[in-house]
Coordinates of C-alpha atoms (C1' of nucleotides) in Angstrom, one line a residue:
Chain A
X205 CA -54.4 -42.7 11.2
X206 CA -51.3 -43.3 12.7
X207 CA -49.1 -40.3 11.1
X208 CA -45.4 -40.6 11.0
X209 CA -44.2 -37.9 12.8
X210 CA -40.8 -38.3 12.4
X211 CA -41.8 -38.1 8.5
X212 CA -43.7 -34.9 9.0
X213 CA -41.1 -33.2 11.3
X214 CA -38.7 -34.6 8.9
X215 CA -36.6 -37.2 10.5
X216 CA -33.0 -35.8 11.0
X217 CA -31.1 -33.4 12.8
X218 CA -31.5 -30.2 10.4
X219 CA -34.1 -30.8 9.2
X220 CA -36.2 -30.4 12.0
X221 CA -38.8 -27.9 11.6
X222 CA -38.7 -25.4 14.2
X223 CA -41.3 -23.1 15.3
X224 CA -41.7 -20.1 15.0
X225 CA -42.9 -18.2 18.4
X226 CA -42.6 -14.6 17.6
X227 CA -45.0 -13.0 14.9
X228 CA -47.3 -15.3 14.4
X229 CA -50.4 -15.5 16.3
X230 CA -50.3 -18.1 18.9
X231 CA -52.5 -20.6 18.0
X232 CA -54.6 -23.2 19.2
X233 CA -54.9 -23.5 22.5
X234 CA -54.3 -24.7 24.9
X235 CA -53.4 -28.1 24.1
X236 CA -55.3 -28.6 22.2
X237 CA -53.5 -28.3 19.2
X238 CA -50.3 -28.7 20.1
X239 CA -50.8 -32.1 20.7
X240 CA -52.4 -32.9 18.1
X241 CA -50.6 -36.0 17.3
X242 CA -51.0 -37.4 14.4
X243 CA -53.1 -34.7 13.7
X244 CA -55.3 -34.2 11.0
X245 CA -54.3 -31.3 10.1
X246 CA -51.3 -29.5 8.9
X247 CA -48.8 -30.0 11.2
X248 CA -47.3 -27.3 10.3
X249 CA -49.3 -25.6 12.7
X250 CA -47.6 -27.3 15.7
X251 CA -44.9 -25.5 14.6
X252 CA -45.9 -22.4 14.1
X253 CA -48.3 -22.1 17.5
X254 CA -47.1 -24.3 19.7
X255 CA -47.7 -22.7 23.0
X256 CA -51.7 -23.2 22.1
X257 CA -53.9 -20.6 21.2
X258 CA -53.9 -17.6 22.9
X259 CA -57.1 -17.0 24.9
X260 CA -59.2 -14.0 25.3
X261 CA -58.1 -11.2 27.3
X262 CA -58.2 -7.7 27.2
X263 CA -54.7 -7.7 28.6
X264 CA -52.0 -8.5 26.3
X265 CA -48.7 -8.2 27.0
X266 CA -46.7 -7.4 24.7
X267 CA -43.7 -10.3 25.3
X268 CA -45.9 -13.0 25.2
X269 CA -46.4 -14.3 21.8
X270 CA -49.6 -16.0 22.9
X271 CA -50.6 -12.3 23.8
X272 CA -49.9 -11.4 20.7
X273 CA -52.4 -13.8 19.4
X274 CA -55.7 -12.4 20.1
X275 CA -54.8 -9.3 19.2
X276 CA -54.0 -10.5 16.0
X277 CA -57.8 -11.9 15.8
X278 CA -59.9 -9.0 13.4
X279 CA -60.6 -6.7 16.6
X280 CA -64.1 -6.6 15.5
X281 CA -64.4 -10.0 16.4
X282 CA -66.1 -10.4 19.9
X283 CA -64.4 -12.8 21.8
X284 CA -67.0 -15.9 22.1
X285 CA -67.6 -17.0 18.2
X286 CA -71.0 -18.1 19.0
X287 CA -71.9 -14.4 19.4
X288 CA -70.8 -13.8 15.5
X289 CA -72.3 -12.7 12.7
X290 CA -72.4 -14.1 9.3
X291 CA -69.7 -10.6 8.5
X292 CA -67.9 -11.6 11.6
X293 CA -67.8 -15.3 10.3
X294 CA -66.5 -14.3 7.3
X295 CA -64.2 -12.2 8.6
X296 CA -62.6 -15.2 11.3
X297 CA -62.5 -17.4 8.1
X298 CA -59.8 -14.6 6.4
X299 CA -58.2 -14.3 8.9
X300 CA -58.0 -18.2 10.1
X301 CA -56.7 -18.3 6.1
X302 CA -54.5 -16.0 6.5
X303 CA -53.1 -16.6 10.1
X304 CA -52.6 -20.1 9.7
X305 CA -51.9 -20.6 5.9
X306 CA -54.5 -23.0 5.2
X307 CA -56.4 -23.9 1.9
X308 CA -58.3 -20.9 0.7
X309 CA -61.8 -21.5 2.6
X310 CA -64.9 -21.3 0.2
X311 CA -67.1 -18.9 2.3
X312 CA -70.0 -19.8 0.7
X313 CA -69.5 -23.0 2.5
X314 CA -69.7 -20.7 6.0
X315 CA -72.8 -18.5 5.4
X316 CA -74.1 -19.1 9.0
X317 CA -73.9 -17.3 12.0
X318 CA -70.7 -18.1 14.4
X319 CA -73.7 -20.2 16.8
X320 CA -73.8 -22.3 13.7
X321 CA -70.3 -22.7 13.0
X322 CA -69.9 -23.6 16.8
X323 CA -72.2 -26.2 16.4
X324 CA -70.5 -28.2 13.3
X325 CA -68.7 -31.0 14.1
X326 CA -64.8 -31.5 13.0
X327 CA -66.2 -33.7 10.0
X328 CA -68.2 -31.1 8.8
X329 CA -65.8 -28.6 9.4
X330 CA -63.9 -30.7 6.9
X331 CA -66.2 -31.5 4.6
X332 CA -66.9 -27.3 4.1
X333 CA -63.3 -26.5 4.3
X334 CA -61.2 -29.4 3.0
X335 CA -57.7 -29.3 4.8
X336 CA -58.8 -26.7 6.9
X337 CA -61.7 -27.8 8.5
X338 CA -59.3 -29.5 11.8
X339 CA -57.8 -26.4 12.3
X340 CA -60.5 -24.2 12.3
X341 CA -62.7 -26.8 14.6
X342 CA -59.7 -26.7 16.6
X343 CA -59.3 -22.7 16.7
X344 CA -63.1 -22.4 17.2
X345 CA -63.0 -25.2 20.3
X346 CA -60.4 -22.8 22.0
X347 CA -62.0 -19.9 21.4
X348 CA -65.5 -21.3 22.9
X349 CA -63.5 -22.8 25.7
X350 CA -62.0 -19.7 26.2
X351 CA -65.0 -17.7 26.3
X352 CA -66.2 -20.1 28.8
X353 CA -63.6 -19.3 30.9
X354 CA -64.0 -15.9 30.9
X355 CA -67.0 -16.0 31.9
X356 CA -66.1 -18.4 34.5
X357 CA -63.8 -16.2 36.3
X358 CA -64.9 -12.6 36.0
X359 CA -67.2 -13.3 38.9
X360 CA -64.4 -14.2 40.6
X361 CA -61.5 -12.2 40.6
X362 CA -58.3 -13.2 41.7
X363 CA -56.9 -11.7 44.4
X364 CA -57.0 -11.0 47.6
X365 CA -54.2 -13.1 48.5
X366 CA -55.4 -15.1 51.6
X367 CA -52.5 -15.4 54.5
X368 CA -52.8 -19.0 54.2
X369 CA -50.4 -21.1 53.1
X370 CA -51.1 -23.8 51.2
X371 CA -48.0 -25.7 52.4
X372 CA -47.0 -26.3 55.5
X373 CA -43.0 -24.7 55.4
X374 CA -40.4 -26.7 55.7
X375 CA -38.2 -26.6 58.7
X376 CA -36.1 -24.5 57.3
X377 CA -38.2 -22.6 55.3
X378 CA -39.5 -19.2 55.2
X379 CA -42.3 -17.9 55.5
X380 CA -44.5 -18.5 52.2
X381 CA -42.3 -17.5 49.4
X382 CA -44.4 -15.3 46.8
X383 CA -43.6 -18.1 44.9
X384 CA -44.6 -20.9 46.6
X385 CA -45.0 -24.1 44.9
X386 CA -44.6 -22.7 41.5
X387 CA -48.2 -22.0 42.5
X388 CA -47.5 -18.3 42.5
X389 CA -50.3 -16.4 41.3
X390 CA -48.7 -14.7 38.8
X391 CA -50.2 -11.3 38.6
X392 CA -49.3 -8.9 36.2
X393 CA -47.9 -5.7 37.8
X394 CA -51.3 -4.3 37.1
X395 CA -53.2 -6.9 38.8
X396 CA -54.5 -7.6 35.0
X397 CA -55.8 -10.4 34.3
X398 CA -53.2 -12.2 31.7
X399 CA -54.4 -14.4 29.1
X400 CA -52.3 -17.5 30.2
X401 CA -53.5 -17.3 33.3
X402 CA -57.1 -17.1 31.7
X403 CA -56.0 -20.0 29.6
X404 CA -54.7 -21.7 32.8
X405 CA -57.5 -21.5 33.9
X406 CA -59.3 -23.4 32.0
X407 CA -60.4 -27.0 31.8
X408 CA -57.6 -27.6 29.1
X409 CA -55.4 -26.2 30.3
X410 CA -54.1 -25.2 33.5
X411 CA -51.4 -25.5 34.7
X412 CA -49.6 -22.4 35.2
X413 CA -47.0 -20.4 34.4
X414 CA -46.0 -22.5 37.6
X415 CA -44.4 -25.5 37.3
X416 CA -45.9 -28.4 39.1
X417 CA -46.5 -27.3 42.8
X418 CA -48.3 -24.7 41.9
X419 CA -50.5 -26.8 39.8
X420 CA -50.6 -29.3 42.5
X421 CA -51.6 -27.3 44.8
X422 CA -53.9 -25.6 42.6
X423 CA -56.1 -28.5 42.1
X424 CA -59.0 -27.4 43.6
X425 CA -60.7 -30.8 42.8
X426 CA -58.5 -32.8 43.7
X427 CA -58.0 -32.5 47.8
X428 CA -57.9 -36.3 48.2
X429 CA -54.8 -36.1 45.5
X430 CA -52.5 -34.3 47.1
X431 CA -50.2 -36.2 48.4
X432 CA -46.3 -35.1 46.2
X433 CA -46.8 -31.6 46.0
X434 CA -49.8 -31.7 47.7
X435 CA -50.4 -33.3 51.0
X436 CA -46.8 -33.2 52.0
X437 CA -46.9 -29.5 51.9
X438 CA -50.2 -29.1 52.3
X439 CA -52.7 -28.7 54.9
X440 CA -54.6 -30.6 52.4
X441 CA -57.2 -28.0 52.6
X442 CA -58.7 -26.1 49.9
X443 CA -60.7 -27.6 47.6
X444 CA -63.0 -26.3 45.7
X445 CA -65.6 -28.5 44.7
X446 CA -67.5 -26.7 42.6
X447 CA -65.0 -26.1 40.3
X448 CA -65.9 -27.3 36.8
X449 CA -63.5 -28.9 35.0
X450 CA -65.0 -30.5 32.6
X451 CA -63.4 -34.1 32.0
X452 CA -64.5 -35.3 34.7
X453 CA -63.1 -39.0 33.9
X454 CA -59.9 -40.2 34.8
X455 CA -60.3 -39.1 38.3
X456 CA -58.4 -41.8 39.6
X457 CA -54.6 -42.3 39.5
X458 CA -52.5 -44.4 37.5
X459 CA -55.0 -47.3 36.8
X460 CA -57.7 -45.2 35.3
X461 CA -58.8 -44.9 32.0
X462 CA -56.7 -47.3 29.8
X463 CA -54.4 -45.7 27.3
X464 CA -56.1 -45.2 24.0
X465 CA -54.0 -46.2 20.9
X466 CA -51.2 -43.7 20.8
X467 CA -52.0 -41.3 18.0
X468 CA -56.0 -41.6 19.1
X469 CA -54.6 -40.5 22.8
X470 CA -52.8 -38.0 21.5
X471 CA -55.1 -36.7 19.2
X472 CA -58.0 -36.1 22.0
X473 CA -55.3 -35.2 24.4
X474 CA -54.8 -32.5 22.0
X475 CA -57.9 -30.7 23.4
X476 CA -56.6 -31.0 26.8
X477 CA -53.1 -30.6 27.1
X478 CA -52.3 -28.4 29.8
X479 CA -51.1 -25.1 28.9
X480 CA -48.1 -23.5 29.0
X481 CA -47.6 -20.5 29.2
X482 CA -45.9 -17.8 27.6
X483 CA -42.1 -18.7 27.4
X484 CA -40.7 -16.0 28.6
X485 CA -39.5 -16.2 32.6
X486 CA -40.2 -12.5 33.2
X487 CA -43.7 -12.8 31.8
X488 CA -46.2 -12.0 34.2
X489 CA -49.5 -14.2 34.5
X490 CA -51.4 -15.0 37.1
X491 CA -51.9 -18.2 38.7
X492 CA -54.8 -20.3 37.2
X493 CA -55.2 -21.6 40.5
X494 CA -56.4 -17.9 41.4
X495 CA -59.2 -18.2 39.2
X496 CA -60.5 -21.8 40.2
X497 CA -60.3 -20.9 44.1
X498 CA -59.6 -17.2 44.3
X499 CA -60.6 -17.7 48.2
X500 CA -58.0 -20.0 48.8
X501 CA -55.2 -18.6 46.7
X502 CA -52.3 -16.4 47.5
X503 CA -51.4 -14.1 44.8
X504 CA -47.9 -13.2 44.6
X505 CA -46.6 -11.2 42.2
X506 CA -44.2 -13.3 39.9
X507 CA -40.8 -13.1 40.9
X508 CA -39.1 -12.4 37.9
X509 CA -36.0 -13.8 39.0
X510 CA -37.3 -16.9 39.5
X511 CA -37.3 -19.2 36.7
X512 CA -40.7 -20.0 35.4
X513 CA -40.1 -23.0 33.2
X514 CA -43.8 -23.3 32.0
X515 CA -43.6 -26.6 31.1
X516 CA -40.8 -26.2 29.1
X517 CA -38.0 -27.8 30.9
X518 CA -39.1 -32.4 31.0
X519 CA -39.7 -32.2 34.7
X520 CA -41.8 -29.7 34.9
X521 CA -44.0 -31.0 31.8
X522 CA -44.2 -34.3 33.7
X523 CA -45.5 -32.9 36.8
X524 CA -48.0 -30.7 35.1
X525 CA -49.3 -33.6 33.5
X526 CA -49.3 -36.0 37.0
X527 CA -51.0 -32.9 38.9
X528 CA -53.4 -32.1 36.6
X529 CA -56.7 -31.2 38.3
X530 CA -58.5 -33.3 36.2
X531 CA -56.0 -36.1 35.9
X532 CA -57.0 -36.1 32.1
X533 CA -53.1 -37.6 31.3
X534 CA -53.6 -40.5 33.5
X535 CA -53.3 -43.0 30.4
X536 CA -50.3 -41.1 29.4
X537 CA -48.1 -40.5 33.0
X538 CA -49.8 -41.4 36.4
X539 CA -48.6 -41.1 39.9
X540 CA -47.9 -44.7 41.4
X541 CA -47.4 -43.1 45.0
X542 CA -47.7 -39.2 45.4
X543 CA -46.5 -38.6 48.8
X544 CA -43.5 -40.3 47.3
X545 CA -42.8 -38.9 43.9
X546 CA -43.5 -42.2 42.0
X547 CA -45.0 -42.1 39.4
X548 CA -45.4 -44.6 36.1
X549 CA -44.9 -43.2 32.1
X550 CA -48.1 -45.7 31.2
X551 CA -48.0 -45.1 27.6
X552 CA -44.3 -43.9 26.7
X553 CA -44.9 -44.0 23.0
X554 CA -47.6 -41.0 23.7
X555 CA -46.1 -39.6 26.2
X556 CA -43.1 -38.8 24.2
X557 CA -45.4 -37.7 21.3
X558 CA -46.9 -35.0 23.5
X559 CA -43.2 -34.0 25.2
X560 CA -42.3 -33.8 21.4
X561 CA -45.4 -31.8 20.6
X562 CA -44.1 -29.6 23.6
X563 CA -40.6 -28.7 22.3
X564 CA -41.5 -29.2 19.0
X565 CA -39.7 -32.0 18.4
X566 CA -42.2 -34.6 16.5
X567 CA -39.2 -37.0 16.4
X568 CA -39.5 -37.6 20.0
X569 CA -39.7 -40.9 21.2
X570 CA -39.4 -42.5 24.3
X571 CA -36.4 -43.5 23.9
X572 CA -34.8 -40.0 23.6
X573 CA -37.1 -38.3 26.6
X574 CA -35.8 -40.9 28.8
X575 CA -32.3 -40.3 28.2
X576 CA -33.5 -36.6 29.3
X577 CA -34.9 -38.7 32.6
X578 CA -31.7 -40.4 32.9
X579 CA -30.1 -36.9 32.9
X580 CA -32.1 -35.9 35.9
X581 CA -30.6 -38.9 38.0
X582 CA -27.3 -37.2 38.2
X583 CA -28.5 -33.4 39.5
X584 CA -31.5 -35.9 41.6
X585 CA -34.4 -34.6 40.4
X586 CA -35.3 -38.1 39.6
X587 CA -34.5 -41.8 40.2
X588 CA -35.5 -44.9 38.0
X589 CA -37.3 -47.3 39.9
X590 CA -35.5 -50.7 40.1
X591 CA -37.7 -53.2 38.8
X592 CA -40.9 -51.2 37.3
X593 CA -40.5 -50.3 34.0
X594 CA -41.6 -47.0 33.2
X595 CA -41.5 -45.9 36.4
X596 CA -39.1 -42.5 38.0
X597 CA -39.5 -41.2 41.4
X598 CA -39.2 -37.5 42.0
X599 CA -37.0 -36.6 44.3
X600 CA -37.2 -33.1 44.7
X601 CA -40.9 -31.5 44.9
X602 CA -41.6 -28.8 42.5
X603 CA -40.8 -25.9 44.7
X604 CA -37.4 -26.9 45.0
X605 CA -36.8 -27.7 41.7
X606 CA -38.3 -24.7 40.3
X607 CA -35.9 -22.8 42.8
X608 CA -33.0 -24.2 41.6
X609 CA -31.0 -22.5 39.4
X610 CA -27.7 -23.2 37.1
X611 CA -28.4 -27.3 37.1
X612 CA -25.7 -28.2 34.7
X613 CA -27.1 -31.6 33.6
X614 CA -24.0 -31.9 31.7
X615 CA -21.9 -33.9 33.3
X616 CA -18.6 -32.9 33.7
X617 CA -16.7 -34.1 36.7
X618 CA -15.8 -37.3 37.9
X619 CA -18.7 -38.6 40.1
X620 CA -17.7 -39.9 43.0
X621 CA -16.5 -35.9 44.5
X622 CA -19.8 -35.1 45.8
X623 CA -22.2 -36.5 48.4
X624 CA -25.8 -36.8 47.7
X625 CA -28.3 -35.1 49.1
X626 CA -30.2 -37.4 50.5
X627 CA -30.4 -37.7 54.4
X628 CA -28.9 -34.4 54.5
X629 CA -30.2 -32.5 57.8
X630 CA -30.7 -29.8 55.3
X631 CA -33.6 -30.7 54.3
X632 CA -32.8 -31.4 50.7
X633 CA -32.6 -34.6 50.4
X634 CA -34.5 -36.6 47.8
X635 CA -38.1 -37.4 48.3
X636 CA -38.7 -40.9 51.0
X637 CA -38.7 -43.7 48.7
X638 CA -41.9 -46.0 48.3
X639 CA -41.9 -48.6 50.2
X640 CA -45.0 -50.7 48.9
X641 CA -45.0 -49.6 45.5
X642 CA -41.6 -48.5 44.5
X643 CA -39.4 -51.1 45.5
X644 CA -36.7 -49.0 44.0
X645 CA -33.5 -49.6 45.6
X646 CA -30.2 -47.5 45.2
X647 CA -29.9 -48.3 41.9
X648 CA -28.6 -51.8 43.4
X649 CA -27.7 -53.2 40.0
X650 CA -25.5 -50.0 39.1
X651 CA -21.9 -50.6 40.1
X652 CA -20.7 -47.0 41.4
X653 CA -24.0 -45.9 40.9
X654 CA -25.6 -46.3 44.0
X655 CA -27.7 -43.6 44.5
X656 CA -26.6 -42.6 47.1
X657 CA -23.2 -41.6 45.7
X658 CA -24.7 -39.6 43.0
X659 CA -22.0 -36.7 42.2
X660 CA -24.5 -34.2 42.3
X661 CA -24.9 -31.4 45.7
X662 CA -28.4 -30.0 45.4
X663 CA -28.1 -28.1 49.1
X664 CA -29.7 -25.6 49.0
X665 CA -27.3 -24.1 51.9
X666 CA -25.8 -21.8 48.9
X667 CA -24.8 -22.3 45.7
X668 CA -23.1 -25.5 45.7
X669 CA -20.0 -25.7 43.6
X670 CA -19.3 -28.5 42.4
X671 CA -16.8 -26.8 39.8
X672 CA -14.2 -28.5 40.1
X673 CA -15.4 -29.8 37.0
X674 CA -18.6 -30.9 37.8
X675 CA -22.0 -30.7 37.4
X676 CA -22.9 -27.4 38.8
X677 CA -25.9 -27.2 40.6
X678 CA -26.8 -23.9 42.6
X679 CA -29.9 -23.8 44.8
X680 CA -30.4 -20.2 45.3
X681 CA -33.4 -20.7 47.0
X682 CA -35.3 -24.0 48.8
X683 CA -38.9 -22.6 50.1
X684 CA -39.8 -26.3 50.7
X685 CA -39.0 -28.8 51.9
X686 CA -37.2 -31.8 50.5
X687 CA -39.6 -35.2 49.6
X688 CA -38.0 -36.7 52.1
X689 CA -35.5 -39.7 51.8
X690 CA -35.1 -42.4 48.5
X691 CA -34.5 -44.7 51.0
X692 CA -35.9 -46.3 53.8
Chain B
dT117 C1' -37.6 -57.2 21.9
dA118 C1' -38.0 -53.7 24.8
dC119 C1' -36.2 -51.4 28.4
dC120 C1' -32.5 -49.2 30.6
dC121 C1' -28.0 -47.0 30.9
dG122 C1' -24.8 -43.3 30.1
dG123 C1' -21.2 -41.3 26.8
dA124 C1' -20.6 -38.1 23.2
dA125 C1' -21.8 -34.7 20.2
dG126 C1' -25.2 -31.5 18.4
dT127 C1' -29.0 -28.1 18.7
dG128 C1' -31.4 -24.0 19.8
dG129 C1' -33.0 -20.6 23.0
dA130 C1' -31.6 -17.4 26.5
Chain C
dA43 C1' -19.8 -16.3 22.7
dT44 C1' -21.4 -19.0 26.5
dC45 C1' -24.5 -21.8 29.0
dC46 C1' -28.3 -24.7 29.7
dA47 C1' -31.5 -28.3 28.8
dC48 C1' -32.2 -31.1 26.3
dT49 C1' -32.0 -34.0 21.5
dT50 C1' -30.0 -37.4 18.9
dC51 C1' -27.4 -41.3 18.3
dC52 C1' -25.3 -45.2 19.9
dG53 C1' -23.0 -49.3 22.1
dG54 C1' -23.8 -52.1 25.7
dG55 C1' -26.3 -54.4 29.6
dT56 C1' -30.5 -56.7 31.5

DNA sequence: TACCCGGAAGTGGA
DNA sequence: ATCCACTTCCGGGT
């Protein structure tokens, strides 16, 4: 079952497919589908949905394309399938046809209720809808999850932002930052509930419109894994027990559940990918983290300046997938030592495939995401660690990386003009290096690379600029503070 | 062989 | 048109 994906996505520059966000519904879910790997079903689909399918809200922005999903579902359809008629079944199956241009569906094959459909498996799916079955098992998976969800958190509104603060501020820090760790609870300006955040919310998903902190310190399950992201900023409280996420393997950190074959991986991981949300920066959405522990949660209103990457910048994907609450990703990307921002790719191959999936670039391989790594050595968002293959250290926590702003990546000026930020009194510096487990060094073996002399000014004192040609990094903001030294 | 590195050029979205 | 964050390719080193 291993599908080429460079021979579906068609292999060369040009020929890449590209998806296509705007009119079409958003698809499958959360993850699910995006990552379906070597995916049983028309690929095609990655491309066309690949920010997941839209969940159920009754709030639907207009910008986001994954809004623009559900409404797109026949409004007579009630949100949870297993609540459909045969009419209403009949009605999903046009519009499943129609939305995701798959094999005419023989309804005779679907005269059941939606509690019935529910209840067939992907193999019977197929069997009744030949080349369509995946995608409708798929759809009707997110939509169940979804309805799940819902259900989940009405009881439990998200609000009333709580005056604590999940991390601890940094010395020179202010006081919370409505955007704290990325965690922001995105609210619309309404207070509505949006449907990434509903999506976020779920067991699939999750991880916010917020890049990593926020989803770190959003893991209500996880209080004992808090540790980059977490403990250091954390008071290490608030954990909600009873949250239910559903996988409740992989619990453990890097050395849990082994990785399955690569396309197997992927395939299941496809049901659990976190979710991204809706692309666009200004797009409001609440925090999933607000639903899973509304009484621990601040809810700040999404600062529209702020960049909200949603998992679609590398690092950003990465840390969503280290802090997941669930650590479902563990056999793909683990952390080696939170407090220190190590952390070991354990299956490169699939985590490529899924970082692919994500930018919609089924050629991915490892090789080309870690030349995107290597590009985060020179603005220090990331280090290699000497020795341990597959293995980066952060260097910057979430919160500072999501605050920074105009990282030219690019390099452009000769490196030895700027000092590194490490050991800076500012507070900036890179994350402490791991002793025990990351024996990295200053990239030792790197003549005129030692880390230390990395070109790159992240201070967050001001926008840094490095113009004179170089890589331009400007920090408009550091809420947090810095991981703490690479080295000893 | 696989991993790692970084230059160079290209791509696509904002 | 410009910028950014990669993506793609590649030659070279370990």
């Amino acid at each position: 079952m291993s599908v080429n994906l460079r021979w579906i996505a068609g292999e060369r520059k040009g020929v890449t497919m590209k998806m296509v966000p705007g009119p079409l519904p958003s698809i499958p879910t959360s993850t699910m589908d995006r990552l379906g790997l070597p995916l049983p079903f028309n690929t095609d689909l990655l491309w066309r949905y690949p920010l997941g399918f839209p969940s159920v809200s009754h709030h639907n922005p207009p910008s986001s394309p994954l809004l623009d999903y559900k409404s797109q579902l026949p409004a007579s359809l009630p949100s949870d399938p297993r609540v459909w008629n045969r009419d209403d079944v009949a009605s999903f199956l046009q519009w499943a046809e129609r939305e995701f241009d798959i094999q005419p569906i023989d309804h005779d094959m679907f005269q059941m209720n939606g509690k019935a459909m529910c209840l067939l498996t992907r193999t019977d799916l197929a069997e009744r809808a030949p080349g369509s079955g995946d995608v409708l098992h798929n759809v009707l998976q997110i939509l169940v999850r979804e309805a799940n969800n819902l259900q989940r958190m009405l009881p439990n509104s998200p609000v009333t932002p709580t005056s604590r603060h999940p991390y601890p501020l940094s010395p020179h820090s202010h006081p919370p930052t409505p955007n704290w760790g990325g965690v922001h609870a995105d609210a619309t300006p309404h207070g509505a509930v949006s449907i990434a955040a509903i999506m976020a919310q779920s067991n699939s998903t999750t991880l916010s419109p917020a890049p990593s902190v926020d989803s770190q310190a959003s893991s209500p399950k996880h209080a004992d894994n808090q540790a980059f992201g977490h403990s250091i900023f954390s008071n290490g409280s608030g954990s909600n027990p009873s949250d239910s996420d559903e996988d409740g393997d992989n619990k453990k950190c890097y050395g849990g559940s082994p990785p399955n074959t690569p396309t197997a991986t992927a395939y299941s991981f496809m049901s659990q990918m976190p979710y991204f949300p809706p692309r666009s920066p200004k797009e409001p959405v609440l925090n999933p983290a607000a639903f899973k522990n509304s009484s621990q949660r601040e809810f700040f209103p999404n600062d529209p300046s702020e960049p909200n990457t949603n998992g679609r910048l590398l690092w950003d994907f990465l840390q969503q997938l280290l802090n997941d609450p669930a650590q479902r990703y563990t056999s793909y990307i683990a952390w080696k030592n939170r407090e220190t921002g190590v952390f070991k790719i354990v299956d490169p191959p699939g985590l490529a495939k899924l970082w692919g999936i994500q930018k919609n670039h089924l050629s991915m391989n490892y090789d080309k995401m870690s030349r995107a790594l290597r590009y985060y050595y020179r603005v220090n968002i990331l280090r290699k660690v000497q020795g341990e293959r597959h293995c980066y250290q952060f260097l910057r926590n979430p919160t500072e990386l999501k605050n920074m702003k105009n990282i030219t990546l690019r390099q452009q000026l000769s490196p030895t003009t700027v000092k590194p930020p490490s050991g800076k009194p500012d507070g900036l510096g890179p994350v402490k290096s791991e002793p025990a487990e990351a024996p990295e060094e200053p990239a030792p073996g790197r003549p005129g690379v030692d880390y230390d002399d990395k070109p790159t000014d992240l201070s967050m004192d001001g926008p840094t600029d490095l113009s004179s040609g170089a890589r331009h990094i400007n920090i408009v903001c550091s809420p947090d503070p810095p991981l703490g030294g690479p080295h000893h």
